[in-house]
Structures are given as structure tokens and as C-alpha cells.
Coordinates of C-alpha atoms and ligand atoms in Angstrom, one line a residue:
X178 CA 105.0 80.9 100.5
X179 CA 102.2 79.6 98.5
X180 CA 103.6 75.8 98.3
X181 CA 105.0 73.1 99.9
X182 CA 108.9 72.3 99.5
X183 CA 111.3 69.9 100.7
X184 CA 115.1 69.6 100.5
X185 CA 117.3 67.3 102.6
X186 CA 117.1 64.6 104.8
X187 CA 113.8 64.5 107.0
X188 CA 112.2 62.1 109.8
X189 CA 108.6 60.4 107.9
X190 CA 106.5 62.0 111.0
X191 CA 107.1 65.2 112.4
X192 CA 107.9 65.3 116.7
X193 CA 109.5 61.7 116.0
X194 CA 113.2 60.0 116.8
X195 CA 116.0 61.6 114.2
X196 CA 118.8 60.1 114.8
X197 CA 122.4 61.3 113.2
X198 CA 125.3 58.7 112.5
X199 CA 126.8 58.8 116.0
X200 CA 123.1 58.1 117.5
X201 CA 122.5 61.4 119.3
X202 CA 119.0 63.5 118.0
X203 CA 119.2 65.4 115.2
X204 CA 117.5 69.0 117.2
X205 CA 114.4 69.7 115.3
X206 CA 112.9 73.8 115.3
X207 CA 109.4 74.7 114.0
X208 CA 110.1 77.9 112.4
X209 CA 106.0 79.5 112.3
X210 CA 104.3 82.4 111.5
X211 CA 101.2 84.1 113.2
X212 CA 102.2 81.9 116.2
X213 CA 100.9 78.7 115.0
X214 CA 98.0 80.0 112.4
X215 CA 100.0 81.2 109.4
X216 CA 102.8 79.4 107.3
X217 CA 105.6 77.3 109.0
X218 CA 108.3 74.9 108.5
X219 CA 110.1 72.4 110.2
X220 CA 114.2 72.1 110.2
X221 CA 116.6 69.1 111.3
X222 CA 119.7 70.8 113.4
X223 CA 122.8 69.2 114.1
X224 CA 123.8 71.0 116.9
X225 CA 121.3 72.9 119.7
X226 CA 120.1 75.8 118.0
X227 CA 120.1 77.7 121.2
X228 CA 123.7 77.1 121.9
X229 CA 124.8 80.8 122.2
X230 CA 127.9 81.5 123.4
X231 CA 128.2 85.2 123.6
X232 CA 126.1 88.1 122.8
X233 CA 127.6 91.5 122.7
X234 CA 126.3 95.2 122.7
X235 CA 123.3 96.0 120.7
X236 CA 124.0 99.1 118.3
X237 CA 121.6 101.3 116.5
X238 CA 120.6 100.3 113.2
X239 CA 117.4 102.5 112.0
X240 CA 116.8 105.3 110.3
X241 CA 114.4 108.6 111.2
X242 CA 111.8 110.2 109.4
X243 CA 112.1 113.6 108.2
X244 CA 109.1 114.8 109.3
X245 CA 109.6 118.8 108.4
X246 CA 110.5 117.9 105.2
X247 CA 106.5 118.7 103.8
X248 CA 104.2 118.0 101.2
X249 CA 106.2 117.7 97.4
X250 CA 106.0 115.9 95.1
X251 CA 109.7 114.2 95.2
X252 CA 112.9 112.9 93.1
X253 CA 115.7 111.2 94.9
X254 CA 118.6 110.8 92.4
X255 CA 120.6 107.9 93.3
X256 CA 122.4 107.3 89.8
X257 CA 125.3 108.6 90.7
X258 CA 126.0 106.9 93.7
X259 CA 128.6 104.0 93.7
X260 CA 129.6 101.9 96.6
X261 CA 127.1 102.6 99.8
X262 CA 129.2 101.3 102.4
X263 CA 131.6 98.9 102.9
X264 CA 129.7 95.5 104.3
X265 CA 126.1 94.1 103.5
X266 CA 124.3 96.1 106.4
X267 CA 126.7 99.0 106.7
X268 CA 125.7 99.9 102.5
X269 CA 122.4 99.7 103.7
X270 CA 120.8 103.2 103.2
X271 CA 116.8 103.5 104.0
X272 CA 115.8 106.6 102.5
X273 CA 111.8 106.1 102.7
X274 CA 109.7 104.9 105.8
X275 CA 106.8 104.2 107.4
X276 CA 105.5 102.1 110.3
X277 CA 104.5 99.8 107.8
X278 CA 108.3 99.4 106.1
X279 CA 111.0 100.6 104.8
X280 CA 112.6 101.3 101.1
X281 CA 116.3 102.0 100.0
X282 CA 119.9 101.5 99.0
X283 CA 122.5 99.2 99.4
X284 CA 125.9 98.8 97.7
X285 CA 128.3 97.2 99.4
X286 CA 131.9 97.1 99.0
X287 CA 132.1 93.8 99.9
X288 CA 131.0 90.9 97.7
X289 CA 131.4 88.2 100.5
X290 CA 129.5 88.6 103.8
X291 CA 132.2 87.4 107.1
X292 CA 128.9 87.3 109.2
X293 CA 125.1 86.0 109.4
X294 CA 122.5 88.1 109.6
X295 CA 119.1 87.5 110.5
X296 CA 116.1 90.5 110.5
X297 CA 113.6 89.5 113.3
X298 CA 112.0 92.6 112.6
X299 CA 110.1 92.0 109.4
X300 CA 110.5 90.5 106.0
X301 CA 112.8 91.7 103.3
X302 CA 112.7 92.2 99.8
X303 CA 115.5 92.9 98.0
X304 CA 115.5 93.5 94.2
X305 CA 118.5 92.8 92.6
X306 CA 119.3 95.5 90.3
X307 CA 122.6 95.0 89.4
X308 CA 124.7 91.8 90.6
X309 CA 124.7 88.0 90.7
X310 CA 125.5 85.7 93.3
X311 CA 124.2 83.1 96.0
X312 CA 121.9 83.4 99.0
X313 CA 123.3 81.1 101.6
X314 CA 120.4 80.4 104.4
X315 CA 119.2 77.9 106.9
X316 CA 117.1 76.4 103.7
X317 CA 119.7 75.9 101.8
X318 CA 121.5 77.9 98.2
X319 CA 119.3 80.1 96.2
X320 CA 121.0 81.2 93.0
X321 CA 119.9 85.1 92.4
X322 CA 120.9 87.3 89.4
X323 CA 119.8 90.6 87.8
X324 CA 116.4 90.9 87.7
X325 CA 115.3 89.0 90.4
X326 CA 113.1 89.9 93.9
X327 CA 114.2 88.0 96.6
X328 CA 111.6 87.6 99.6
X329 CA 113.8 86.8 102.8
X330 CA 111.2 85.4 105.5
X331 CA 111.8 87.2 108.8
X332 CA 114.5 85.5 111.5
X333 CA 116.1 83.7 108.5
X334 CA 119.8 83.4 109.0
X335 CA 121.5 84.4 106.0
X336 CA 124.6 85.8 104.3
X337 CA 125.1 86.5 100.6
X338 CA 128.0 86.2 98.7
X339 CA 128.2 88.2 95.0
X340 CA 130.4 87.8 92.4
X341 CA 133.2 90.2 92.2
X342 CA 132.8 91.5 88.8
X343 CA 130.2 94.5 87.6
X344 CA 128.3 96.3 89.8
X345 CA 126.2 95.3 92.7
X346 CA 123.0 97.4 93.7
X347 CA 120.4 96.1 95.6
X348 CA 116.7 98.0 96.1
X349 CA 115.9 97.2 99.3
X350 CA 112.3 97.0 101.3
X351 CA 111.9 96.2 104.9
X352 CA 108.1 95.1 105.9
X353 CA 106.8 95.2 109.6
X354 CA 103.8 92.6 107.9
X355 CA 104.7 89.1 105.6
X356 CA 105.7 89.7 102.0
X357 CA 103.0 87.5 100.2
X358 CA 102.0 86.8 96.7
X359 CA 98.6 88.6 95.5
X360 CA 95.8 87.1 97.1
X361 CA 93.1 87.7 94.3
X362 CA 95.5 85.7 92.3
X363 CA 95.3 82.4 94.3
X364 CA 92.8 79.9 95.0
X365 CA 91.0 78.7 98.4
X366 CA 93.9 76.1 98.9
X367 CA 96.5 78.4 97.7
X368 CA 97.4 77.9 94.2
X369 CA 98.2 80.7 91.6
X370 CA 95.4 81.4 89.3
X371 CA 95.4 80.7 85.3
X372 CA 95.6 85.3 85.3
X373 CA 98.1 85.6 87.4
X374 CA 101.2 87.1 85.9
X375 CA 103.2 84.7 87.4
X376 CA 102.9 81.4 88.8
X377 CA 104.8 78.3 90.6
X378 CA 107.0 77.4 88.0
X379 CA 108.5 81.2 88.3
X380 CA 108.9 81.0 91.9
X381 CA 112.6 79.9 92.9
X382 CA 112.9 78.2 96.2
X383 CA 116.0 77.3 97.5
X384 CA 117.4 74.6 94.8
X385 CA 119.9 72.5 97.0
X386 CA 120.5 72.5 100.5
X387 CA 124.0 74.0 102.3
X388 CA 124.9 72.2 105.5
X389 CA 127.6 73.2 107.8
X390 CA 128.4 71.3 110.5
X391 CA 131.5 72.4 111.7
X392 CA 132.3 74.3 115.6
X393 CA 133.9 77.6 115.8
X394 CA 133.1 81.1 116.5
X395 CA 130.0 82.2 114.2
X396 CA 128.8 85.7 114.3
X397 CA 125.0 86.3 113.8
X398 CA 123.7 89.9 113.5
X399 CA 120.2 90.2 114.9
X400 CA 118.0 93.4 113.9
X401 CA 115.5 93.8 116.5
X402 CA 113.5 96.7 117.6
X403 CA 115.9 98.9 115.6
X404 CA 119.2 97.8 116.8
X405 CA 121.7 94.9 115.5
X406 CA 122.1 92.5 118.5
X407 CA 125.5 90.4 117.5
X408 CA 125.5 86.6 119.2
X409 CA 127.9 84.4 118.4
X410 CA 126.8 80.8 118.2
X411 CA 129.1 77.5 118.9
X412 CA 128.2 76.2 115.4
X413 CA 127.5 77.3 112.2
X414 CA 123.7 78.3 112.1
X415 CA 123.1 76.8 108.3
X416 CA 124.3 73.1 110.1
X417 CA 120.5 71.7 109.0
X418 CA 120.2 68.4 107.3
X419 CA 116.8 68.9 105.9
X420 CA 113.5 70.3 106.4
X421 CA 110.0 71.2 104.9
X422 CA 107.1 73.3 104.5
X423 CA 105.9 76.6 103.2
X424 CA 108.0 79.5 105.2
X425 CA 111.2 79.8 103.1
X426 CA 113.0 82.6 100.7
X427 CA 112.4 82.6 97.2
X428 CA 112.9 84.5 94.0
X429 CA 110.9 85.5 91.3
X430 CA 112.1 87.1 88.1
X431 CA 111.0 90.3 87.3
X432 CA 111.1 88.9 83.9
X433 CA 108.9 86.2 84.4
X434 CA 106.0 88.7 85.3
X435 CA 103.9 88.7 82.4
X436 CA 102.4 91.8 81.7
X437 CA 98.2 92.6 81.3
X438 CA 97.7 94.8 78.6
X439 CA 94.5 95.9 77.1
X440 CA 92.9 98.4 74.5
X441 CA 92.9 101.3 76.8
X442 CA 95.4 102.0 80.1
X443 CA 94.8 99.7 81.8
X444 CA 95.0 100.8 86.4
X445 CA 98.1 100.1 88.1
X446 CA 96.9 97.0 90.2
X447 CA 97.5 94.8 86.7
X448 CA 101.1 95.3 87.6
X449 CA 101.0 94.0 91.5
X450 CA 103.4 91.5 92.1
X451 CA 103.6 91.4 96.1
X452 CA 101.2 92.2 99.0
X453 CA 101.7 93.0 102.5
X454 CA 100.9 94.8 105.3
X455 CA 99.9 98.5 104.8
X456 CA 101.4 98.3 101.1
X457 CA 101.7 96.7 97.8
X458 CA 104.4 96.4 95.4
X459 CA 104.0 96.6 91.5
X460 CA 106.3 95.8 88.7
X461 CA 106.5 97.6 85.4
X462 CA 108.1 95.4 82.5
X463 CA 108.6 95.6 78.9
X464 CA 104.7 95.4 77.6
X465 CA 102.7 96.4 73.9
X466 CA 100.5 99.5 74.6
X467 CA 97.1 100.1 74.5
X468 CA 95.6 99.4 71.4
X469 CA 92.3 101.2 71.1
X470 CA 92.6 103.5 67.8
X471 CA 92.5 106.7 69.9
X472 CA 94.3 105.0 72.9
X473 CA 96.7 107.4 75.1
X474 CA 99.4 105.1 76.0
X475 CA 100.5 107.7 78.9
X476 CA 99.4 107.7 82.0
X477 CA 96.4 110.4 83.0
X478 CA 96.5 112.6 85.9
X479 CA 95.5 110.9 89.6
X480 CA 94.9 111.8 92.6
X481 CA 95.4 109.4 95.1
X482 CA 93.6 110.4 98.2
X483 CA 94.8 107.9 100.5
X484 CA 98.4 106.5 99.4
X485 CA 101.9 107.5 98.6
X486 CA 103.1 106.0 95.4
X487 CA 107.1 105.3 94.9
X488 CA 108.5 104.2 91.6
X489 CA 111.9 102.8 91.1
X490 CA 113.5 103.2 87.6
X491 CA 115.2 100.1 87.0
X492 CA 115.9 100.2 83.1
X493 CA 114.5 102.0 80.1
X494 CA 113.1 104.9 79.2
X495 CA 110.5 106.5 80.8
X496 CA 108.1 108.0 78.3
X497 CA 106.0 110.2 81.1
X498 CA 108.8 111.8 83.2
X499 CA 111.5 114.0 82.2
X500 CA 115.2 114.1 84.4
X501 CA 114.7 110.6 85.6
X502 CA 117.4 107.9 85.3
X503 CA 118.6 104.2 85.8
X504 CA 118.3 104.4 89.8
X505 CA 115.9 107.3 90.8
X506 CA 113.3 107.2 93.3
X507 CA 109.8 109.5 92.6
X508 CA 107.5 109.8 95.2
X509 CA 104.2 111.1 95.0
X510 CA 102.5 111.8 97.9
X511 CA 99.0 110.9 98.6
X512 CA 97.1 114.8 98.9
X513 CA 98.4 116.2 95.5
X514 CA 97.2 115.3 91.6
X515 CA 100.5 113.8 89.6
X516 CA 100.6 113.3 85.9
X517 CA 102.8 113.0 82.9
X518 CA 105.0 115.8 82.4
X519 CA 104.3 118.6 79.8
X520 CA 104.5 117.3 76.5
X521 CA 104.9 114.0 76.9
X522 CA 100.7 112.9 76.2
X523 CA 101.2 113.8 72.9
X524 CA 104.2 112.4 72.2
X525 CA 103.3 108.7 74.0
X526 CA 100.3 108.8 71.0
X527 CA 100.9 106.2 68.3
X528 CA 104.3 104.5 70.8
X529 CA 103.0 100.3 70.4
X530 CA 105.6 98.8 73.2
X531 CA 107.3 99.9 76.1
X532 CA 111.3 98.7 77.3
X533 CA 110.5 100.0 80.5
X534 CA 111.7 98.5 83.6
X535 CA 110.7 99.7 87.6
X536 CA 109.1 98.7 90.3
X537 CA 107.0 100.8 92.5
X538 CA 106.1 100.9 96.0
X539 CA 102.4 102.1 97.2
X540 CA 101.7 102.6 100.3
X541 CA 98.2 103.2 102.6
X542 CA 99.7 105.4 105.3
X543 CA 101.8 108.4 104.6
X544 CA 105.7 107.2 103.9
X545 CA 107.8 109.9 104.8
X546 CA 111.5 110.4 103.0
X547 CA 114.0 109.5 105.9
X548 CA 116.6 112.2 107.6
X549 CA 119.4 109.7 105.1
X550 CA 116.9 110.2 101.7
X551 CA 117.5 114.5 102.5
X552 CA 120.5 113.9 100.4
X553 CA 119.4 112.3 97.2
X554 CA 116.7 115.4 97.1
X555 CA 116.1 117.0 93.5
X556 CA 115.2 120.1 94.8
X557 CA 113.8 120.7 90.9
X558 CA 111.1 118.0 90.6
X559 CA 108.1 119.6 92.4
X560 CA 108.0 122.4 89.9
X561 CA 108.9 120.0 86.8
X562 CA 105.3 120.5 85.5
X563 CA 105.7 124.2 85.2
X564 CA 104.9 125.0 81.4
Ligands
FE2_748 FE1 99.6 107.2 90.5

């Protein structure tokens, strides 16, 4: 993350004595990225953190591409679609992949996760497109709603709990490399720049900590290599008393991305919101259109010659497609022109704001739809530009 936070109770000097109540050493863990080059932080354990005391069969959990599926231009309709599954990672339904990550579904039954779970496999984002509730972690509560992206550092320990009422749907991205904010957007020590769409005081680190010190049983799923590993620990893992530094989960508001507009339509990067590894993700918000007197507020045909584009429809309507809704995927494949459907250049002429809402997905190596995605195919959209 791209500043420094603190919450708890924390020695003055780093490596020193930490002593708890009853004398014995708090157990401190460096928690670092890049091994010790990239961003790290430092947490105050009450019990070992190592204290394991049974790890049981690893089962699959990944998802394979569907590599016959071809060349087209694609929908996947997931409107419809309630509940997912019945737990957090059993509702989880990757329908898009690459070696790069991972994009899908998940709608769990259950509001209230009965087990950890920590990805050492890459970071998550997770935009929460329907639901409220609390992310419980090692660094304490973070408070997420409608709206917001959540960016889950990997090996974080976590469990969420929703509220019960309305619906829960959660877009969900998997990243082999770190979810980061935009680099052109910071400065050499870090800091978001005066045009970035968003900045610090949008970012939403964890706001209190959550320490559990009790003993027990506590189950931990593990993704690694593709496979949930479950180890129970002796302790609760969120049994920290403080810690600091710049590796933590936060959430930024889709809301609070403010738009660049300009007189004529103005390239997709004004809307990137994340970087990382092999992609870059991009949010589309409410926004005034183009204002030059013979400005086409729709988008022109483009051919991307070296990336796959994917665009989540999160709310609004969609002035350049036809047959989308609240929920579907579009994916257009690197290799083949896309465009506006028929009709609708004309009729985006003289439109002065937008209530769209969606957030989109590019990627530099080809992403292929998963052997899961197969069943949210609209076997309609290539053709949808036939006139
Ligand atoms: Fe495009």
C-alpha cells in the first residue's frame, strides 16, 4: 500500500523486548513482500504463530481453461444467477483465467464464514457488488459496503462476515502479481498525485484492530498451488495486539474515483484504478460526456492487438451495447475490432452524462473463459453487430 499505518499496541523499536502482562514475549512476524525489497509489515502475536496443530488433506481448488472454446467475441450472462454456493470459497466461481489471474463469481449462501482463509497464491480483489458487512483479518476490522474494491494482500488470514439482509454478490479477481495503485499517479516517495482520481483520504485501511486471544480449534484454509490446504492452529490467528507498515487490505470506493472527462473521448487508461502484474483494472462511473460541439460520446471501433478487454456491468445503462444487464461479463478478445453496436453512435450524439457503472479487466496475455464460464455463454453476442 502506498502509506504507512498503525493500529494497536507496538514495541518503539522493531527486533526489541515485547513483553505481555504475564511477562512472556509478545511473538513478533515480519509479514514482506519481494523477499525483503517490496512493502512489509510487522505484527505483535500473542501466541506462536507457527503453533499448528493439524493439517489435513489438500483438495483441489482451481479452475481450467477452455482452451477449444476459440476466438469470439463473448457475453457471459450472470444476471440471473442467485446464490453460487453455499460457503465463501465453495460460491466461488472463476469463469476467466490466465497465468496472470483470475476473474469471477461468488455468492454465497452463507453470510458468516465458520473458517479462516488465507490465499498464498496471489492477491485478491474483490468488488462488492451487492452486500455489506466486515472484513475480519490479522490487521484488524475493515467495514466494506456496496461499492467498494477490497485489495486482500496475499497470506492474509481472513474471514468475512455479511449482513443477512439483501443480496450479496461479490466480483472476484485473483492476481499471480501485487494489486497496486497506478504508478503514473504517485510520486518518487509514494504519494498520490494532485490528477489522480483518487487519493489517501479515499483509501480505507483497516479502522480498529480485532484481537482474539482465546485457545481452541481454529480452521485456516490455505490456497496454494491450486489446492486448499486446511491447518488447524491452537489459537485464533487474528490474536495480534498491534502492528505497522504498508502491506495491509484496504478499500476504495468505486464512488470515490473521480472521473477525467474531456471535450472529446477521452482512451480508457483515464479510468485505471489498479495495476498489477500482466493486467490493469479500470472503473467506469457516473461522468459528463464529451463536450466538443461535434463530440461522439460513444466509444469508436478498436482493435487491440495485444490484450483481452473484460467489462463488468455493475449498474446503469449501457449506451454502446445492446442485451447486457446488471451482472454480465463481455469479453473482447485481443485479434478482433470491437465497437458500439449498430445504432447506438447516433443515438449517444447530444447524451451530456452517463449513470453508468462497471469495471473492466484488461489483460496483456490472452485470458481464456474457464471450462466453469462455458455455462454463462450467450451463444448470440458474436453476431450482435450483424445489421
Ligand atoms: Fe476496447
Amino acid at each position: 500500500m502506498a502509506y504507512y499505518h498503525r493500529l494497536g499496541n507496538i514495541p518503539p523499536k522493531r527486533h526489541t523486548q515485547f513483553r505481555q502482562p504475564d511477562g512472556s514475549l509478545y511473538k513478533e512476524e515480519l509479514v514482506s513482500s519481494k523477499g525483503f525489497s517490496g512493502i512489509y509489515s510487522n505484527l505483535y502475536h500473542i501466541h506462536n504463530p507457527n503453533n499448528v496443530v493439524s493439517i489435513g488433506d489438500p483438495t483441489p481448488f482451481s479452475w481450467e481453461p477452455a482452451k477449444e472454446y476459440g476466438l469470439k467475441q463473448t457475453h457471459l450472462k450472470t444476471a440471473g444467477v442467485g446464490t453460487t454456493g453455499k460457503d465463501y470459497l465453495g460460491a466461488r466461481k472463476m469463469l476467466m483465467m490466465n497465468n496472470d489471474c483470475m476473474m469471477g463469481i461468488c455468492s454465497p449462501e452463507e453470510r458468516k464464514m465458520d473458517y479462516f482463509f488465507k490465499n498464498a497464491d496471489g492477491d485478491e480483489l474483490i468488488y462488492v457488488h451487492d452486500g455489506e458487512g466486515v472484513l475480519y483479518s490479522q490487521f484488524g476490522k475493515l467495514e466494506v459496503r456496496q461499492g467498494d474494491y477490497i485489495v486482500i494482500p496475499r497470506t492474509t488470514i481472513y474471514r468475512f462476515e455479511w449482513k443477512e439482509e439483501g443480496p450479496l454478490r461479490l466480483l472476484v479477481i485473483e492476481s499471480h502479481g501485487p494489486i497496486e495503485t497506478v504508478k503514473r499517479y504517485r510520486n518518487e516517495v509514494g504519494q498520490l498525485l494532485e490528477h489522480s482520481p483518487y487519493c489517501e483520504r479515499d483509501i480505507r485501511p483497516p479502522a480498529e484492530l480485532h484481537t482474539e486471544s482465546e485457545k481452541g480449534e481454529f480452521l485456516v484454509k490455505i490456497k496454494k498451488g491450486g489446492m486448499l490446504h486446511p491447518y488447524t492452529y491452537g489459537h485464533s490467528p487474528l490474536d495480534i495486539v498491534g502492528w505497522d507498515g504498508y502491506l495491509y487490505p484496504y478499500a476504495l470506493s468505486i464512488h470515490d474515483f473521480e472521473p477525467i472527462t474531456g471535450r472529446i473521448h477521452q482512451p480508457p487508461p483515464v479510468h485505471q484504478t489498479f495495476q498489477a502484474w500482466g493486467f490493469v483494472i479500470c472503473s467506469f462511473v457516473p461522468r459528463l460526456f464529451d463536450y466538443h460541439p461535434l463530440a461522439i460520446p460513444a466509444p469508436y471501433n478498436h482493435s487491440n492487438i495485444d490484450s483481452d478487454e473484460v467489462l463488468y456491468y455493475a449498474e446503469g445503462e449501457f449506451m454502446s451495447r445492446k442485451g447486457i444487464d446488471r451482472g454480465s461479463f463481455t469479453i473482447h478478445m485481443g485479434g478482433l475490432p470491437h465497437g458500439p453496436h449498430p445504432g447506438t453512435v447516433e443515438k449517444s450524439i447530444g447524451a451530456k452524462e452517463t449513470e453508468e457503472l462497471a469495471v473492466m479487466l484488461d489483460t496483456f496475455r490472452p485470458l481464456f473463459v474457464t471450462t466453469e464460464g462455458l455455462n454463462f455463454v450467450d451463444p448470440a453476442y458474436p453476431m450482435s453487430w450483424k445489421e
